[in-house]
C-alpha cells in the first residue's frame, strides 16, 4: 500500500483486502458519523440498542491490523469499507506495483483537481505532481469553473461528485464541456447512491472511482482517460 493510500485510510503500509457494504438509504449526518464507533453510542430509543455493535467491529478491525471507514451524507446513502490486513507468504510478495506505477507516469499533462476534503486534496496534488502531472487545485465547483474560464486548456478534470456550494461535480463537468466537449472527466465518490446513478445514466459522462481510491486505481483511470482522448 502506497503512502497515498496509507494517509487516506490511516493504515500501515502493506497489502489489504477491502470489503464494502453499501445502502441507498437516508444517510448519516456528520455529527453522528463522528461518534458512530464510540462504545454505547446509539440513536435508537432506550432499550432498543446497546450501542456496542459498530464499536466492536471497529475494535476487531484495529486489533487485526486493519480499519473500518464510513462514507455517508444525508440523502445519499452510506458505505462502510472494511480493510483486512493481507498475510502473504514471503516468496509470493510481488514487485508488480512499482512496475505498474512506472507505466502510469504522466508527461506534463495539466489536471484540474476538485476536492473539498482539506486532508485529501494535498495528498492528491502531491501524488499527481510526483507522477509527472501539472496540477491546479480547487475546493468547490464554483472555484474550479472560475479557474477553467481563466485557463481553459486543461487536459483532464478530476472532481468529487458531492461538494459544498451549488455547483456539484456532474454540473461542473457539463458546464466545462460546453467549451471543451472532448475534455476527459474522472468523478470520485464515496456514496452508494452515486454508484447506482452511474450504472443507470452516468457512464457516458466519464470514469467514476469509489473512495477511498488507491494510487494505482487513480493513475490507471487518468492514463486510460488521456489515452482515449488521444485515440479520438
GROMACS .gro file of C-alpha atoms in nm:
model
  232
    1UNK     CA    1   0.000   0.000   0.000
    2UNK     CA    2   0.140   0.339  -0.103
    3UNK     CA    3   0.181   0.650   0.113
    4UNK     CA    4  -0.120   0.795  -0.072
    5UNK     CA    5  -0.339   0.505   0.040
    6UNK     CA    6  -0.197   0.498   0.393
    7UNK     CA    7  -0.272   0.866   0.452
    8UNK     CA    8  -0.631   0.823   0.337
    9UNK     CA    9  -0.708   0.518   0.545
   10UNK     CA   10  -0.476   0.563   0.845
   11UNK     CA   11  -0.316   0.223   0.789
   12UNK     CA   12   0.036   0.093   0.800
   13UNK     CA   13   0.196   0.020   0.460
   14UNK     CA   14   0.121  -0.326   0.321
   15UNK     CA   15  -0.142  -0.519   0.128
   16UNK     CA   16  -0.508  -0.525   0.230
   17UNK     CA   17  -0.836  -0.685   0.131
   18UNK     CA   18  -1.130  -0.442   0.125
   19UNK     CA   19  -1.495  -0.536   0.183
   20UNK     CA   20  -1.754  -0.265   0.108
   21UNK     CA   21  -2.112  -0.272   0.235
   22UNK     CA   22  -2.339  -0.004   0.088
   23UNK     CA   23  -2.700   0.106   0.103
   24UNK     CA   24  -2.908   0.375  -0.065
   25UNK     CA   25  -3.093   0.483   0.249
   26UNK     CA   26  -3.128   0.818   0.423
   27UNK     CA   27  -2.760   0.852   0.509
   28UNK     CA   28  -2.593   0.954   0.835
   29UNK     CA   29  -2.527   1.311   0.945
   30UNK     CA   30  -2.165   1.426   1.002
   31UNK     CA   31  -2.236   1.477   1.372
   32UNK     CA   32  -2.339   1.114   1.417
   33UNK     CA   33  -2.053   0.989   1.198
   34UNK     CA   34  -1.805   1.146   1.440
   35UNK     CA   35  -1.941   0.931   1.725
   36UNK     CA   36  -2.069   0.625   1.545
   37UNK     CA   37  -1.783   0.397   1.658
   38UNK     CA   38  -1.797   0.509   2.024
   39UNK     CA   39  -1.894   0.237   2.275
   40UNK     CA   40  -2.256   0.263   2.392
   41UNK     CA   41  -2.340   0.538   2.143
   42UNK     CA   42  -2.676   0.474   1.978
   43UNK     CA   43  -2.953   0.673   1.810
   44UNK     CA   44  -3.212   0.410   1.899
   45UNK     CA   45  -3.470   0.452   2.173
   46UNK     CA   46  -3.376   0.335   2.527
   47UNK     CA   47  -3.378  -0.042   2.544
   48UNK     CA   48  -3.370  -0.084   2.166
   49UNK     CA   49  -2.995  -0.099   2.116
   50UNK     CA   50  -2.673  -0.137   2.316
   51UNK     CA   51  -2.455   0.089   2.103
   52UNK     CA   52  -2.184  -0.177   2.101
   53UNK     CA   53  -2.217  -0.329   1.754
   54UNK     CA   54  -2.011  -0.084   1.550
   55UNK     CA   55  -1.764  -0.021   1.831
   56UNK     CA   56  -1.695  -0.396   1.850
   57UNK     CA   57  -1.641  -0.410   1.473
   58UNK     CA   58  -1.407  -0.112   1.490
   59UNK     CA   59  -1.212  -0.269   1.778
   60UNK     CA   60  -1.181  -0.602   1.597
   61UNK     CA   61  -1.055  -0.436   1.280
   62UNK     CA   62  -0.798  -0.231   1.471
   63UNK     CA   63  -0.673  -0.535   1.663
   64UNK     CA   64  -0.644  -0.726   1.335
   65UNK     CA   65  -0.424  -0.458   1.180
   66UNK     CA   66  -0.699  -0.314   0.962
   67UNK     CA   67  -0.965  -0.049   0.994
   68UNK     CA   68  -1.323   0.037   0.906
   69UNK     CA   69  -1.432   0.364   0.745
   70UNK     CA   70  -1.768   0.522   0.682
   71UNK     CA   71  -1.873   0.741   0.389
   72UNK     CA   72  -2.217   0.893   0.414
   73UNK     CA   73  -2.423   1.202   0.353
   74UNK     CA   74  -2.790   1.257   0.436
   75UNK     CA   75  -2.997   1.164   0.135
   76UNK     CA   76  -2.712   0.986  -0.043
   77UNK     CA   77  -2.680   0.650   0.133
   78UNK     CA   78  -2.395   0.504   0.335
   79UNK     CA   79  -2.091   0.289   0.261
   80UNK     CA   80  -1.884   0.105   0.522
   81UNK     CA   81  -1.544  -0.015   0.399
   82UNK     CA   82  -1.354  -0.276   0.600
   83UNK     CA   83  -0.980  -0.315   0.537
   84UNK     CA   84  -0.834  -0.651   0.636
   85UNK     CA   85  -0.458  -0.695   0.658
   86UNK     CA   86  -0.346  -0.947   0.396
   87UNK     CA   87  -0.097  -1.208   0.515
   88UNK     CA   88   0.120  -1.334   0.230
   89UNK     CA   89   0.398  -1.587   0.205
   90UNK     CA   90   0.734  -1.415   0.167
   91UNK     CA   91   0.806  -1.581  -0.168
   92UNK     CA   92   0.470  -1.462  -0.301
   93UNK     CA   93   0.539  -1.096  -0.245
   94UNK     CA   94   0.541  -0.914  -0.576
   95UNK     CA   95   0.725  -0.619  -0.717
   96UNK     CA   96   0.439  -0.566  -0.959
   97UNK     CA   97   0.320  -0.229  -0.822
   98UNK     CA   98   0.646  -0.038  -0.884
   99UNK     CA   99   0.645  -0.169  -1.242
  100UNK     CA  100   0.281  -0.071  -1.289
  101UNK     CA  101   0.345   0.274  -1.143
  102UNK     CA  102   0.630   0.334  -1.387
  103UNK     CA  103   0.394   0.262  -1.676
  104UNK     CA  104   0.142   0.514  -1.541
  105UNK     CA  105   0.374   0.816  -1.532
  106UNK     CA  106   0.241   1.140  -1.676
  107UNK     CA  107   0.410   1.363  -1.931
  108UNK     CA  108   0.333   1.713  -1.808
  109UNK     CA  109  -0.041   1.699  -1.873
  110UNK     CA  110  -0.238   1.963  -1.680
  111UNK     CA  111  -0.508   1.828  -1.446
  112UNK     CA  112  -0.777   2.034  -1.271
  113UNK     CA  113  -0.844   1.862  -0.936
  114UNK     CA  114  -1.161   1.946  -0.740
  115UNK     CA  115  -1.186   1.804  -0.386
  116UNK     CA  116  -1.341   1.969  -0.080
  117UNK     CA  117  -1.170   1.747   0.178
  118UNK     CA  118  -0.876   1.951   0.309
  119UNK     CA  119  -0.691   1.633   0.409
  120UNK     CA  120  -0.735   1.452   0.079
  121UNK     CA  121  -0.667   1.741  -0.161
  122UNK     CA  122  -0.298   1.798  -0.078
  123UNK     CA  123  -0.234   1.423  -0.100
  124UNK     CA  124  -0.393   1.411  -0.444
  125UNK     CA  125  -0.190   1.708  -0.562
  126UNK     CA  126   0.138   1.568  -0.428
  127UNK     CA  127   0.073   1.224  -0.577
  128UNK     CA  128  -0.007   1.357  -0.924
  129UNK     CA  129   0.284   1.601  -0.928
  130UNK     CA  130   0.526   1.322  -0.833
  131UNK     CA  131   0.388   1.122  -1.123
  132UNK     CA  132   0.474   1.390  -1.377
  133UNK     CA  133   0.148   1.585  -1.400
  134UNK     CA  134   0.089   1.957  -1.358
  135UNK     CA  135  -0.193   2.019  -1.111
  136UNK     CA  136  -0.429   2.307  -1.038
  137UNK     CA  137  -0.646   2.251  -0.729
  138UNK     CA  138  -0.990   2.379  -0.627
  139UNK     CA  139  -1.212   2.303  -0.326
  140UNK     CA  140  -1.552   2.382  -0.481
  141UNK     CA  141  -1.718   2.355  -0.817
  142UNK     CA  142  -1.755   2.732  -0.841
  143UNK     CA  143  -1.382   2.783  -0.778
  144UNK     CA  144  -1.296   2.516  -1.036
  145UNK     CA  145  -1.521   2.674  -1.300
  146UNK     CA  146  -1.358   3.013  -1.243
  147UNK     CA  147  -1.013   2.858  -1.286
  148UNK     CA  148  -1.122   2.683  -1.604
  149UNK     CA  149  -1.258   3.004  -1.752
  150UNK     CA  150  -0.919   3.169  -1.693
  151UNK     CA  151  -0.716   2.872  -1.825
  152UNK     CA  152  -0.940   2.656  -2.049
  153UNK     CA  153  -0.653   2.437  -2.166
  154UNK     CA  154  -0.666   2.164  -1.901
  155UNK     CA  155  -0.607   1.809  -2.021
  156UNK     CA  156  -0.834   1.640  -1.765
  157UNK     CA  157  -1.088   1.719  -1.493
  158UNK     CA  158  -1.070   1.511  -1.173
  159UNK     CA  159  -1.362   1.604  -0.950
  160UNK     CA  160  -1.554   1.491  -0.645
  161UNK     CA  161  -1.925   1.443  -0.709
  162UNK     CA  162  -2.067   1.579  -0.383
  163UNK     CA  163  -1.920   1.917  -0.284
  164UNK     CA  164  -2.025   2.227  -0.089
  165UNK     CA  165  -2.199   2.501  -0.284
  166UNK     CA  166  -2.445   2.494  -0.570
  167UNK     CA  167  -2.215   2.351  -0.837
  168UNK     CA  168  -2.166   1.976  -0.785
  169UNK     CA  169  -1.934   1.751  -0.981
  170UNK     CA  170  -2.168   1.648  -1.261
  171UNK     CA  171  -2.294   2.002  -1.319
  172UNK     CA  172  -1.935   2.127  -1.324
  173UNK     CA  173  -1.834   1.871  -1.587
  174UNK     CA  174  -2.126   1.966  -1.809
  175UNK     CA  175  -2.052   2.338  -1.787
  176UNK     CA  176  -1.684   2.283  -1.861
  177UNK     CA  177  -1.765   2.062  -2.157
  178UNK     CA  178  -1.975   2.334  -2.315
  179UNK     CA  179  -1.646   2.493  -2.422
  180UNK     CA  180  -1.428   2.180  -2.411
  181UNK     CA  181  -1.653   1.891  -2.524
  182UNK     CA  182  -1.369   1.640  -2.550
  183UNK     CA  183  -1.221   1.706  -2.205
  184UNK     CA  184  -1.179   1.374  -2.016
  185UNK     CA  185  -1.354   1.369  -1.677
  186UNK     CA  186  -1.299   1.141  -1.378
  187UNK     CA  187  -1.551   1.150  -1.094
  188UNK     CA  188  -1.476   1.046  -0.736
  189UNK     CA  189  -1.741   0.947  -0.483
  190UNK     CA  190  -1.781   0.763  -0.157
  191UNK     CA  191  -2.159   0.728  -0.173
  192UNK     CA  192  -2.357   0.425  -0.275
  193UNK     CA  193  -2.632   0.626  -0.445
  194UNK     CA  194  -2.377   0.768  -0.688
  195UNK     CA  195  -2.285   0.413  -0.787
  196UNK     CA  196  -2.650   0.343  -0.868
  197UNK     CA  197  -2.683   0.661  -1.071
  198UNK     CA  198  -2.362   0.581  -1.256
  199UNK     CA  199  -2.488   0.241  -1.365
  200UNK     CA  200  -2.810   0.399  -1.493
  201UNK     CA  201  -2.715   0.717  -1.680
  202UNK     CA  202  -2.369   0.825  -1.574
  203UNK     CA  203  -2.125   0.625  -1.780
  204UNK     CA  204  -2.122   0.850  -2.086
  205UNK     CA  205  -2.003   1.144  -1.873
  206UNK     CA  206  -1.674   0.994  -1.756
  207UNK     CA  207  -1.499   0.739  -1.536
  208UNK     CA  208  -1.624   0.704  -1.176
  209UNK     CA  209  -1.397   0.598  -0.890
  210UNK     CA  210  -1.526   0.495  -0.548
  211UNK     CA  211  -1.342   0.644  -0.250
  212UNK     CA  212  -1.106   0.572  -0.097
  213UNK     CA  213  -0.915   0.542  -0.424
  214UNK     CA  214  -0.582   0.358  -0.436
  215UNK     CA  215  -0.290   0.522  -0.610
  216UNK     CA  216  -0.286   0.258  -0.886
  217UNK     CA  217  -0.661   0.292  -0.947
  218UNK     CA  218  -0.635   0.669  -0.973
  219UNK     CA  219  -0.333   0.672  -1.202
  220UNK     CA  220  -0.475   0.396  -1.423
  221UNK     CA  221  -0.801   0.589  -1.466
  222UNK     CA  222  -0.610   0.904  -1.559
  223UNK     CA  223  -0.390   0.718  -1.808
  224UNK     CA  224  -0.695   0.547  -1.961
  225UNK     CA  225  -0.881   0.877  -1.999
  226UNK     CA  226  -0.588   1.060  -2.155
  227UNK     CA  227  -0.509   0.771  -2.390
  228UNK     CA  228  -0.871   0.751  -2.505
  229UNK     CA  229  -0.865   1.123  -2.577
  230UNK     CA  230  -0.558   1.082  -2.800
  231UNK     CA  231  -0.726   0.799  -2.993
  232UNK     CA  232  -1.033   1.015  -3.052
   0.00000   0.00000   0.00000
